[in-house]
CSV table of C-alpha atoms and ligand atoms in Angstrom, one decimal:
chain,number,residue,atom,x,y,z
D,1,UNK,CA,12.4,-18.6,-17.3
D,2,UNK,CA,12.1,-15.9,-14.9
D,3,UNK,CA,16.5,-14.3,-15.1
D,4,UNK,CA,17.5,-14.3,-11.6
D,5,UNK,CA,18.7,-11.6,-10.9
D,6,UNK,CA,18.2,-7.4,-11.2
D,7,UNK,CA,17.5,-6.2,-14.5
D,8,UNK,CA,19.5,-3.1,-14.5
D,9,UNK,CA,23.2,-2.0,-13.3
D,10,UNK,CA,24.0,0.6,-10.7
D,11,UNK,CA,24.8,4.3,-11.8
D,12,UNK,CA,24.7,6.3,-8.4
D,13,UNK,CA,24.9,4.7,-4.7
D,14,UNK,CA,24.3,6.1,-1.6
D,15,UNK,CA,26.0,5.6,1.9
D,16,UNK,CA,23.9,3.6,5.0
D,17,UNK,CA,24.0,4.8,7.8
D,18,UNK,CA,25.9,2.5,10.6
D,19,UNK,CA,25.0,2.7,14.2
D,20,UNK,CA,26.1,0.8,17.1
D,21,UNK,CA,23.3,-0.6,19.8
D,22,UNK,CA,24.3,1.5,22.1
D,23,UNK,CA,23.1,4.7,19.9
D,24,UNK,CA,20.3,3.0,19.1
D,25,UNK,CA,18.9,2.5,22.0
D,26,UNK,CA,18.7,6.4,23.0
D,27,UNK,CA,17.2,7.0,19.3
D,28,UNK,CA,15.2,5.0,20.6
D,29,UNK,CA,14.0,7.0,23.2
D,30,UNK,CA,13.9,10.3,21.9
D,31,UNK,CA,11.7,8.4,19.5
D,32,UNK,CA,9.7,7.8,21.9
D,33,UNK,CA,9.2,4.0,20.5
D,34,UNK,CA,7.3,5.3,17.6
D,35,UNK,CA,9.8,4.7,14.3
D,36,UNK,CA,7.8,7.2,11.8
D,37,UNK,CA,10.2,9.3,14.0
D,38,UNK,CA,13.6,8.1,14.3
D,39,UNK,CA,16.0,10.4,11.7
D,40,UNK,CA,16.7,8.0,8.4
D,41,UNK,CA,20.4,8.5,8.6
D,42,UNK,CA,20.4,6.9,11.9
D,43,UNK,CA,18.3,3.9,10.4
D,44,UNK,CA,20.2,1.3,8.1
D,45,UNK,CA,18.0,-1.2,6.0
D,46,UNK,CA,14.9,0.9,6.1
D,47,UNK,CA,11.1,-0.7,5.3
D,48,UNK,CA,9.3,1.4,6.8
D,49,UNK,CA,7.7,1.7,3.1
D,50,UNK,CA,8.2,0.9,-0.3
D,51,UNK,CA,5.6,4.3,-1.1
D,52,UNK,CA,7.6,7.2,-2.6
D,53,UNK,CA,11.4,5.1,-1.7
D,54,UNK,CA,12.4,3.9,-5.0
D,55,UNK,CA,15.4,4.2,-7.1
D,56,UNK,CA,14.6,6.6,-10.9
D,57,UNK,CA,15.5,4.7,-13.4
D,58,UNK,CA,18.3,6.9,-15.5
D,59,UNK,CA,15.6,7.7,-18.6
D,60,UNK,CA,12.6,9.0,-15.5
D,61,UNK,CA,15.7,11.4,-14.5
D,62,UNK,CA,16.2,12.6,-17.4
D,63,UNK,CA,12.6,12.2,-18.7
D,64,UNK,CA,12.6,15.8,-15.6
D,65,UNK,CA,15.1,17.6,-18.0
D,66,UNK,CA,12.0,17.7,-20.3
D,67,UNK,CA,9.1,19.7,-17.5
D,68,UNK,CA,7.3,22.1,-18.8
D,69,UNK,CA,6.9,23.9,-16.0
D,70,UNK,CA,3.2,26.0,-17.7
D,71,UNK,CA,1.2,26.1,-15.0
D,72,UNK,CA,-1.9,25.5,-17.3
D,73,UNK,CA,-1.9,22.8,-20.8
D,74,UNK,CA,1.4,21.6,-20.0
D,75,UNK,CA,3.1,19.6,-22.5
D,76,UNK,CA,4.3,17.2,-18.6
D,77,UNK,CA,0.9,16.9,-19.1
D,78,UNK,CA,-0.1,15.1,-21.5
D,79,UNK,CA,2.9,12.6,-21.4
D,80,UNK,CA,1.2,11.6,-18.3
D,81,UNK,CA,-1.9,11.2,-19.0
D,82,UNK,CA,-0.8,9.0,-22.6
D,83,UNK,CA,0.9,7.1,-20.1
D,84,UNK,CA,-2.0,6.1,-17.6
D,85,UNK,CA,-4.9,6.2,-20.8
D,86,UNK,CA,-2.3,3.4,-22.1
D,87,UNK,CA,-2.0,1.3,-18.8
D,88,UNK,CA,-6.3,2.6,-17.3
D,89,UNK,CA,-8.5,3.1,-20.8
D,90,UNK,CA,-9.4,5.6,-18.6
D,91,UNK,CA,-10.4,9.1,-20.3
D,92,UNK,CA,-10.8,11.6,-17.5
D,93,UNK,CA,-7.0,11.4,-15.8
D,94,UNK,CA,-6.5,13.8,-13.1
D,95,UNK,CA,-3.4,14.2,-11.1
D,96,UNK,CA,-2.2,14.5,-8.1
D,97,UNK,CA,0.6,15.0,-5.1
D,98,UNK,CA,-0.5,11.5,-3.6
D,99,UNK,CA,-2.4,8.6,-3.5
D,100,UNK,CA,-4.3,10.6,0.0
D,101,UNK,CA,-5.1,13.5,-2.6
D,102,UNK,CA,-7.0,11.1,-4.9
D,103,UNK,CA,-9.3,9.5,-2.4
D,104,UNK,CA,-10.3,13.0,-0.6
D,105,UNK,CA,-11.1,14.4,-3.8
D,106,UNK,CA,-13.0,11.3,-4.8
D,107,UNK,CA,-14.9,11.3,-1.8
D,108,UNK,CA,-15.6,14.6,-1.8
D,109,UNK,CA,-17.2,13.8,-5.8
D,110,UNK,CA,-19.0,11.3,-4.6
D,111,UNK,CA,-19.9,10.6,-0.4
D,112,UNK,CA,-22.2,12.4,1.7
D,113,UNK,CA,-22.4,12.0,5.3
D,114,UNK,CA,-23.3,8.6,6.9
D,115,UNK,CA,-23.1,6.7,3.5
D,116,UNK,CA,-20.8,3.7,3.6
D,117,UNK,CA,-17.9,2.7,1.9
D,118,UNK,CA,-16.9,-1.1,1.4
D,119,UNK,CA,-13.3,-1.6,-0.3
D,120,UNK,CA,-11.8,-5.2,0.2
D,121,UNK,CA,-9.8,-3.3,2.9
D,122,UNK,CA,-8.8,-0.2,2.7
D,123,UNK,CA,-6.1,1.0,3.5
D,124,UNK,CA,-5.6,4.1,6.4
D,125,UNK,CA,-5.9,7.2,4.4
D,126,UNK,CA,-8.3,5.4,2.7
D,127,UNK,CA,-10.2,4.9,5.3
D,128,UNK,CA,-9.3,8.7,7.5
D,129,UNK,CA,-10.6,9.2,4.1
D,130,UNK,CA,-14.0,8.4,3.8
D,131,UNK,CA,-14.5,9.5,7.5
D,132,UNK,CA,-13.0,12.9,6.6
D,133,UNK,CA,-16.5,12.7,4.4
D,134,UNK,CA,-18.2,12.3,7.4
D,135,UNK,CA,-19.0,8.0,5.6
D,136,UNK,CA,-18.0,5.2,7.5
D,137,UNK,CA,-15.7,3.0,6.0
D,138,UNK,CA,-16.6,-1.2,5.7
D,139,UNK,CA,-14.2,-4.0,5.2
D,140,UNK,CA,-15.6,-7.4,2.6
D,141,UNK,CA,-12.9,-8.7,2.5
D,142,UNK,CA,-13.1,-12.6,1.4
D,143,UNK,CA,-12.2,-15.3,4.1
D,144,UNK,CA,-9.3,-15.9,4.0
D,145,UNK,CA,-7.9,-12.9,4.1
D,146,UNK,CA,-6.8,-12.7,8.0
D,147,UNK,CA,-6.1,-16.8,7.9
D,148,UNK,CA,-2.8,-17.0,8.6
D,149,UNK,CA,-2.5,-20.6,8.1
D,150,UNK,CA,-4.3,-20.4,4.3
D,151,UNK,CA,-2.2,-20.5,1.7
D,152,UNK,CA,-5.2,-19.3,-0.5
D,153,UNK,CA,-3.5,-17.7,-4.3
D,154,UNK,CA,-5.8,-14.8,-3.7
D,155,UNK,CA,-6.5,-13.8,-0.1
D,156,UNK,CA,-6.7,-9.9,-1.0
D,157,UNK,CA,-10.1,-10.9,-2.8
D,158,UNK,CA,-13.2,-9.0,-1.9
D,159,UNK,CA,-16.4,-11.3,0.1
D,160,UNK,CA,-18.2,-10.6,-3.2
D,161,UNK,CA,-21.4,-12.3,-1.4
D,162,UNK,CA,-21.1,-10.6,1.4
D,163,UNK,CA,-21.1,-7.3,-0.5
D,164,UNK,CA,-23.9,-8.1,-2.4
D,165,UNK,CA,-25.7,-8.3,0.9
D,166,UNK,CA,-24.7,-4.7,1.9
D,167,UNK,CA,-26.7,-3.3,-1.2
D,168,UNK,CA,-29.5,-5.5,-0.9
D,169,UNK,CA,-30.2,-4.3,2.6
D,170,UNK,CA,-29.0,-0.5,2.1
D,171,UNK,CA,-29.3,0.3,-2.1
D,172,UNK,CA,-27.3,2.3,-3.0
D,173,UNK,CA,-28.8,5.4,-2.2
D,174,UNK,CA,-26.7,5.1,1.5
D,175,UNK,CA,-23.8,3.3,-0.7
D,176,UNK,CA,-21.9,6.4,-3.1
D,177,UNK,CA,-19.2,3.6,-5.2
D,178,UNK,CA,-17.5,0.7,-3.9
D,179,UNK,CA,-13.7,0.3,-3.6
D,180,UNK,CA,-11.1,-2.4,-4.4
D,181,UNK,CA,-7.9,-2.4,-2.9
D,182,UNK,CA,-4.9,-3.8,-5.5
D,183,UNK,CA,-3.3,-5.3,-4.3
D,184,UNK,CA,-4.7,-5.0,-0.5
D,185,UNK,CA,-2.7,-4.3,1.6
D,186,UNK,CA,-3.7,-4.3,5.0
D,187,UNK,CA,-3.9,-8.6,4.7
D,188,UNK,CA,-0.9,-8.2,3.5
D,189,UNK,CA,0.0,-6.9,0.1
D,190,UNK,CA,-2.8,-9.9,-0.9
D,191,UNK,CA,-3.4,-10.4,-5.0
D,192,UNK,CA,-7.7,-10.4,-6.0
D,193,UNK,CA,-8.6,-12.2,-9.4
D,194,UNK,CA,-10.2,-11.2,-11.8
D,195,UNK,CA,-12.7,-13.6,-11.3
D,196,UNK,CA,-13.5,-11.6,-7.8
D,197,UNK,CA,-13.0,-8.9,-9.6
D,198,UNK,CA,-16.1,-9.8,-12.1
D,199,UNK,CA,-18.0,-10.6,-9.1
D,200,UNK,CA,-17.3,-7.3,-7.5
D,201,UNK,CA,-18.3,-5.2,-10.8
D,202,UNK,CA,-21.1,-7.9,-11.4
D,203,UNK,CA,-23.0,-6.8,-7.5
D,204,UNK,CA,-22.1,-2.8,-8.3
D,205,UNK,CA,-23.8,-3.1,-11.8
D,206,UNK,CA,-27.0,-5.0,-10.4
D,207,UNK,CA,-27.5,-2.7,-7.7
D,208,UNK,CA,-25.9,0.4,-10.1
D,209,UNK,CA,-23.5,1.1,-7.5
D,210,UNK,CA,-19.9,2.4,-9.7
D,211,UNK,CA,-16.7,0.5,-8.5
D,212,UNK,CA,-13.6,2.5,-8.0
D,213,UNK,CA,-10.0,0.2,-8.0
D,214,UNK,CA,-7.0,1.7,-5.4
D,215,UNK,CA,-4.6,0.9,-7.6
D,216,UNK,CA,-1.2,1.5,-5.7
D,217,UNK,CA,-0.1,-1.5,-6.2
D,218,UNK,CA,-1.7,-3.1,-9.0
D,219,UNK,CA,1.4,-4.1,-11.3
D,220,UNK,CA,2.0,-5.8,-8.7
D,221,UNK,CA,-1.4,-7.8,-9.0
D,222,UNK,CA,-1.7,-8.2,-13.0
D,223,UNK,CA,2.4,-10.0,-12.4
D,224,UNK,CA,0.3,-12.4,-10.1
D,225,UNK,CA,-3.1,-12.8,-12.3
D,226,UNK,CA,-0.6,-13.5,-14.6
D,227,UNK,CA,1.2,-16.1,-12.0
D,228,UNK,CA,-1.1,-17.3,-10.5
D,229,UNK,CA,-4.5,-17.5,-12.2
D,230,UNK,CA,-6.5,-19.9,-14.2
D,231,UNK,CA,-5.9,-19.0,-17.9
D,232,UNK,CA,-3.4,-16.2,-17.7
D,233,UNK,CA,0.2,-16.7,-17.7
D,234,UNK,CA,0.8,-16.1,-22.2
D,235,UNK,CA,-1.2,-12.4,-21.4
D,236,UNK,CA,1.2,-9.5,-21.3
D,237,UNK,CA,0.9,-8.2,-18.2
D,238,UNK,CA,-0.3,-4.6,-20.5
D,239,UNK,CA,-3.3,-6.4,-21.2
D,240,UNK,CA,-3.9,-7.9,-17.8
D,241,UNK,CA,-3.5,-4.7,-16.8
D,242,UNK,CA,-6.5,-3.2,-19.0
D,243,UNK,CA,-8.9,-6.1,-18.3
D,244,UNK,CA,-8.5,-5.7,-14.6
D,245,UNK,CA,-9.1,-1.8,-15.3
D,246,UNK,CA,-11.5,-2.0,-17.4
D,247,UNK,CA,-13.9,-4.1,-15.3
D,248,UNK,CA,-13.5,-0.6,-13.0
D,249,UNK,CA,-15.9,2.9,-13.4
D,250,UNK,CA,-12.3,5.0,-12.0
D,251,UNK,CA,-9.4,4.3,-9.9
D,252,UNK,CA,-7.2,6.5,-7.8
D,253,UNK,CA,-3.6,5.6,-7.5
D,254,UNK,CA,-0.8,6.9,-5.2
D,255,UNK,CA,1.3,6.0,-8.1
D,256,UNK,CA,5.0,6.3,-5.5
D,257,UNK,CA,4.5,2.6,-5.3
D,258,UNK,CA,3.9,0.9,-8.7
D,259,UNK,CA,4.7,4.6,-10.9
D,260,UNK,CA,8.0,4.2,-9.2
D,261,UNK,CA,8.3,7.6,-8.2
D,262,UNK,CA,8.9,9.2,-5.1
D,263,UNK,CA,5.8,11.8,-5.2
D,264,UNK,CA,3.0,11.7,-7.7
D,265,UNK,CA,-0.9,10.2,-7.8
D,266,UNK,CA,-3.9,10.3,-9.8
D,267,UNK,CA,-7.7,9.2,-10.6
D,268,UNK,CA,-9.2,8.2,-13.3
D,269,UNK,CA,-12.4,8.4,-14.3
D,270,UNK,CA,-14.5,7.0,-17.2
D,271,UNK,CA,-17.1,9.3,-15.5
D,272,UNK,CA,-17.2,12.9,-17.0
D,273,UNK,CA,-19.7,14.1,-14.3
D,274,UNK,CA,-16.9,13.2,-11.3
D,275,UNK,CA,-14.4,14.5,-13.0
D,276,UNK,CA,-15.6,17.4,-14.3
D,277,UNK,CA,-16.5,17.9,-10.0
D,278,UNK,CA,-13.8,16.8,-8.7
D,279,UNK,CA,-11.7,19.6,-11.5
D,280,UNK,CA,-13.8,21.4,-9.4
D,281,UNK,CA,-12.4,21.6,-6.0
D,282,UNK,CA,-9.1,20.2,-6.8
D,283,UNK,CA,-8.4,23.7,-8.0
D,284,UNK,CA,-8.7,25.0,-4.1
D,285,UNK,CA,-6.9,22.6,-2.0
D,286,UNK,CA,-4.5,20.4,-5.5
D,287,UNK,CA,-3.6,22.9,-7.9
D,288,UNK,CA,-5.5,23.3,-12.1
D,289,UNK,CA,-6.7,20.3,-13.1
D,290,UNK,CA,-3.2,20.1,-15.5
D,291,UNK,CA,-0.5,19.7,-12.9
D,292,UNK,CA,-2.9,18.9,-9.3
D,293,UNK,CA,-0.1,19.8,-7.2
D,294,UNK,CA,3.1,18.2,-8.6
D,295,UNK,CA,5.5,20.0,-10.8
D,296,UNK,CA,6.2,19.3,-14.5
D,297,UNK,CA,9.3,17.5,-13.9
D,298,UNK,CA,7.5,14.8,-11.7
D,299,UNK,CA,4.3,14.1,-14.9
D,300,UNK,CA,7.5,13.7,-16.4
D,301,UNK,CA,9.0,10.8,-14.5
D,302,UNK,CA,5.8,9.7,-13.2
D,303,UNK,CA,4.5,9.1,-17.6
D,304,UNK,CA,7.6,6.9,-17.6
D,305,UNK,CA,8.1,4.8,-14.1
D,306,UNK,CA,4.6,4.3,-14.6
D,307,UNK,CA,5.3,2.0,-18.1
D,308,UNK,CA,8.4,1.0,-16.1
D,309,UNK,CA,7.0,-0.1,-13.3
D,310,UNK,CA,4.8,-3.1,-15.8
D,311,UNK,CA,8.2,-4.1,-17.3
D,312,UNK,CA,8.3,-8.0,-16.5
D,313,UNK,CA,11.1,-8.8,-16.2
D,314,UNK,CA,10.8,-6.0,-13.5
D,315,UNK,CA,8.5,-7.6,-11.5
D,316,UNK,CA,10.0,-11.0,-11.5
D,317,UNK,CA,13.0,-10.0,-10.3
D,318,UNK,CA,10.9,-7.5,-7.8
D,319,UNK,CA,8.2,-10.5,-6.4
D,320,UNK,CA,11.0,-13.0,-5.7
D,321,UNK,CA,13.6,-11.0,-4.3
D,322,UNK,CA,10.5,-10.5,-1.9
D,323,UNK,CA,10.1,-14.3,-1.6
D,324,UNK,CA,13.0,-15.2,-0.5
D,325,UNK,CA,13.4,-13.1,1.7
D,326,UNK,CA,9.8,-14.4,3.2
D,327,UNK,CA,11.4,-18.0,2.3
D,328,UNK,CA,14.1,-17.3,3.8
D,329,UNK,CA,12.3,-16.7,7.4
D,330,UNK,CA,9.8,-19.6,6.9
D,331,UNK,CA,12.8,-21.6,6.9
D,332,UNK,CA,13.7,-20.0,10.4
D,333,UNK,CA,10.7,-20.4,12.0
D,334,UNK,CA,9.3,-16.9,11.8
D,335,UNK,CA,5.7,-16.4,11.6
D,336,UNK,CA,5.5,-14.9,8.6
D,337,UNK,CA,2.2,-14.5,5.7
D,338,UNK,CA,2.5,-17.2,3.2
D,339,UNK,CA,2.2,-17.5,0.1
D,340,UNK,CA,4.5,-14.1,0.6
D,341,UNK,CA,2.6,-10.6,-0.3
D,342,UNK,CA,4.2,-8.4,-3.5
D,343,UNK,CA,6.2,-5.8,-2.3
D,344,UNK,CA,6.3,-7.4,1.9
D,345,UNK,CA,6.7,-9.8,4.3
D,346,UNK,CA,4.8,-10.1,6.9
D,347,UNK,CA,5.5,-11.0,10.2
D,348,UNK,CA,2.5,-12.8,12.4
D,349,UNK,CA,3.2,-10.4,15.3
D,350,UNK,CA,1.3,-12.3,17.8
D,351,UNK,CA,1.9,-15.8,17.2
D,352,UNK,CA,6.1,-14.2,16.7
D,353,UNK,CA,5.2,-13.2,21.0
D,354,UNK,CA,2.0,-14.5,21.8
D,355,UNK,CA,3.3,-13.9,25.5
D,356,UNK,CA,1.8,-9.8,24.6
D,357,UNK,CA,-1.9,-9.2,24.6
D,358,UNK,CA,-2.9,-7.3,21.4
D,359,UNK,CA,-3.6,-4.1,23.4
D,360,UNK,CA,0.0,-4.2,24.3
D,361,UNK,CA,1.3,-4.2,21.2
D,362,UNK,CA,3.2,-7.1,20.4
D,363,UNK,CA,3.6,-5.9,17.0
D,364,UNK,CA,5.1,-2.0,17.8
D,365,UNK,CA,7.2,-4.5,20.1
D,366,UNK,CA,8.6,-6.8,17.7
D,367,UNK,CA,9.5,-3.4,15.4
D,368,UNK,CA,11.7,-1.7,18.6
D,369,UNK,CA,13.3,-5.0,18.5
D,370,UNK,CA,14.4,-5.3,15.0
D,371,UNK,CA,15.3,-2.0,15.4
D,372,UNK,CA,17.7,-1.9,18.4
D,373,UNK,CA,19.3,-5.8,17.1
D,374,UNK,CA,20.5,-4.2,13.6
D,375,UNK,CA,19.0,-0.7,12.8
D,376,UNK,CA,16.3,-2.4,10.7
D,377,UNK,CA,13.3,-0.4,10.4
D,378,UNK,CA,9.9,-1.8,9.9
D,379,UNK,CA,6.1,-0.7,10.6
D,380,UNK,CA,3.3,-1.8,12.7
D,381,UNK,CA,-0.1,-3.1,10.8
D,382,UNK,CA,-1.7,-4.1,13.3
D,383,UNK,CA,-3.1,-3.1,16.5
D,384,UNK,CA,-1.9,0.1,17.0
D,385,UNK,CA,-2.8,0.9,13.8
D,386,UNK,CA,-5.6,-0.2,13.7
D,387,UNK,CA,-8.0,-0.9,16.3
D,388,UNK,CA,-11.4,0.6,16.5
D,389,UNK,CA,-13.6,0.9,19.4
D,390,UNK,CA,-17.1,-0.4,20.1
D,391,UNK,CA,-20.3,1.8,20.0
D,392,UNK,CA,-21.4,0.5,22.9
D,393,UNK,CA,-19.7,0.4,25.7
D,394,UNK,CA,-15.7,2.8,24.2
D,395,UNK,CA,-13.6,0.2,25.4
D,396,UNK,CA,-11.0,-0.6,22.2
D,397,UNK,CA,-10.4,-3.8,20.4
D,398,UNK,CA,-7.9,-5.1,18.8
D,399,UNK,CA,-6.9,-5.0,14.4
D,400,UNK,CA,-8.0,-8.2,13.5
D,401,UNK,CA,-4.2,-9.4,13.2
D,402,UNK,CA,-1.0,-7.9,14.8
D,403,UNK,CA,1.6,-8.4,11.9
D,404,UNK,CA,5.2,-6.2,11.6
D,405,UNK,CA,5.6,-5.1,7.5
D,406,UNK,CA,9.1,-5.0,6.1
D,407,UNK,CA,8.0,-3.5,2.8
D,408,UNK,CA,10.7,-3.8,1.0
D,409,UNK,CA,12.0,-0.3,-1.5
D,410,UNK,CA,11.9,-0.5,-5.9
D,411,UNK,CA,15.2,-1.3,-7.0
D,412,UNK,CA,17.0,0.3,-4.0
D,413,UNK,CA,18.0,-2.8,-1.6
D,414,UNK,CA,19.8,-5.8,-3.1
D,415,UNK,CA,19.5,-9.6,-1.8
D,416,UNK,CA,23.1,-9.7,0.6
D,417,UNK,CA,21.1,-6.1,2.1
D,418,UNK,CA,18.0,-8.3,2.8
D,419,UNK,CA,20.1,-11.5,4.1
D,420,UNK,CA,21.3,-9.0,6.5
D,421,UNK,CA,17.4,-8.2,7.6
D,422,UNK,CA,16.7,-12.0,7.8
D,423,UNK,CA,19.3,-12.6,10.2
D,424,UNK,CA,18.1,-9.7,12.2
D,425,UNK,CA,14.8,-11.0,12.6
D,426,UNK,CA,16.4,-14.5,13.0
D,427,UNK,CA,17.9,-13.1,15.8
D,428,UNK,CA,15.2,-11.0,18.1
D,429,UNK,CA,13.2,-14.7,17.0
D,430,UNK,CA,15.2,-16.6,19.2
D,431,UNK,CA,15.5,-14.0,21.9
D,432,UNK,CA,11.4,-14.1,21.5
D,433,UNK,CA,10.2,-14.7,25.0
D,434,UNK,CA,12.2,-10.8,26.2
D,435,UNK,CA,9.9,-8.7,24.4
D,436,UNK,CA,7.5,-6.6,26.4
D,437,UNK,CA,4.1,-4.8,25.9
D,438,UNK,CA,3.8,-1.3,24.6
D,439,UNK,CA,1.4,1.1,26.9
D,440,UNK,CA,0.3,5.0,24.9
D,441,UNK,CA,1.2,8.0,26.3
D,442,UNK,CA,0.0,9.7,23.5
D,443,UNK,CA,-2.3,9.4,20.8
D,444,UNK,CA,-4.2,11.6,18.5
D,445,UNK,CA,-7.2,10.6,17.5
D,446,UNK,CA,-6.6,9.9,13.1
D,447,UNK,CA,-3.9,8.1,12.2
D,448,UNK,CA,-2.7,7.4,15.2
D,449,UNK,CA,0.6,5.6,14.6
D,450,UNK,CA,2.5,8.3,13.1
D,451,UNK,CA,2.2,10.3,15.5
D,452,UNK,CA,2.1,8.7,19.4
D,453,UNK,CA,4.3,8.3,21.9
D,454,UNK,CA,4.8,4.5,23.4
D,455,UNK,CA,6.5,3.5,27.1
D,456,UNK,CA,8.0,0.4,27.6
D,457,UNK,CA,5.6,-2.2,30.5
R,1,F0G,N1,-3.5,3.3,-1.0
R,1,F0G,C1,-2.9,1.9,-0.6
R,1,F0G,C2,-3.1,0.8,-0.9
R,1,F0G,C3,-1.5,2.3,0.2
R,1,F0G,O1,-1.0,1.7,0.2
R,1,F0G,C4,-1.8,3.6,0.4
R,1,F0G,C5,-0.7,4.8,1.1
R,1,F0G,C6,-2.4,4.7,-0.5
R,1,F0G,C7,-2.8,4.8,-0.8
R,1,F0G,C8,-2.1,6.3,-0.1
R,1,F0G,O2,-0.9,7.1,-1.0
R,1,F0G,O3,0.9,7.8,0.6
R,1,F0G,O4,0.8,8.3,-1.9
R,1,F0G,O5,-0.8,9.4,-0.2
R,1,F0G,N2,0.8,3.6,1.3
R,1,F0G,C9,1.7,3.5,1.7
R,1,F0G,C10,2.3,2.8,2.9
R,1,F0G,C11,1.3,4.9,2.7
R,1,F0G,O6,3.2,2.9,3.5
R,1,F0G,O7,2.0,1.8,2.3
R,1,F0G,P1,-0.1,8.0,-0.4
């Protein structure tokens, strides 16, 4: 039976900033209606991301004191390597300062200009890194992924038939690797089943293409497998994790999520060739292969965090907390994606504010309203982040979904904090007819959501 409470006590606390509505109006204007430009000290509850925002345990803090800061061959590296090998079963383990650095290194080794990289759904940095190497990032989510009415248990799955078709048409010369993101962040933190991953692996094997996982939230994915996939309920999470990674040739990981650290990541692979290429490239841009842009103490925190991140009682608590928030909102009639994802609740802004057209960014508008209402910071995962261009006309095309993500940092907020968040969302929902669209007044070429400026329409 799940505990029903957090499996930890709180030893250090941080005050929460409180602001008035008049102040928030000013801050929002100064930030050009882009919540990435707010000062964190003006945010009451920060659900912008679950990445690098978690609280570390006393075991992690004490491990940091053992950090071996030697340039090469530090003991901290070997401690970190042992944890990664234990979970992934992969021999070559390369630390990086965060996930996108691992992506950059992997694609530097594997992707040539003009090649295609399919994924169930690329996260924004993954897509940008594929493009950075001249490649084309393709998304092949399963059919239910974009259906808000589907309660399918594994909406993160890949369309393996579509992948097979693609590989038959394009051949392995054009597709240097296939990626699967667990959990699938961009479609709502939805999990991928072992059965689906096995299918994907079969397809990859048939065409001789390696399969890599984007494993940022692999532990949450394993928890979902245990609780939703037939025959998995009695297996320890570590065993499930080993099977999951066992189906892949390699993995990149942003350890800022399920690694329970504030900074860190890695690339793990079974391929000596890939490891060798990456090791050569990384000296120039990331660091020597036994530290990869991290301090020895960061590697120690990660060695411990990776193990804690897979603990059953922790994941029961975490996923339960996210589920409760989703349920509160759903009960109040707020359109949220169900079942809830592992790390976040996703509000369907297209249904929340159907009067705001997609290219006037209903998600951004809702995000701004939540900040104004109660100082809650969230992020838009919709047409600001993922709009595309029609190749012929150059016309802007909306993203498949307009979502607002309430990402829950790990071990940071209690249910009381999230009750407050629910009240804020429900208050905005009652006055949803007042939401107005936004237009872009400045947008950089790549990853525009981080830096764009908006003006209310
Ligand atoms: N892959 C996934 C699935 C991610 O969600 C992220 C980051 C990355 C890779 C990149 O990792 O940030 O360590 O370089 N996601 C964060 C988020 C930023 O808010 O979802 P990174």
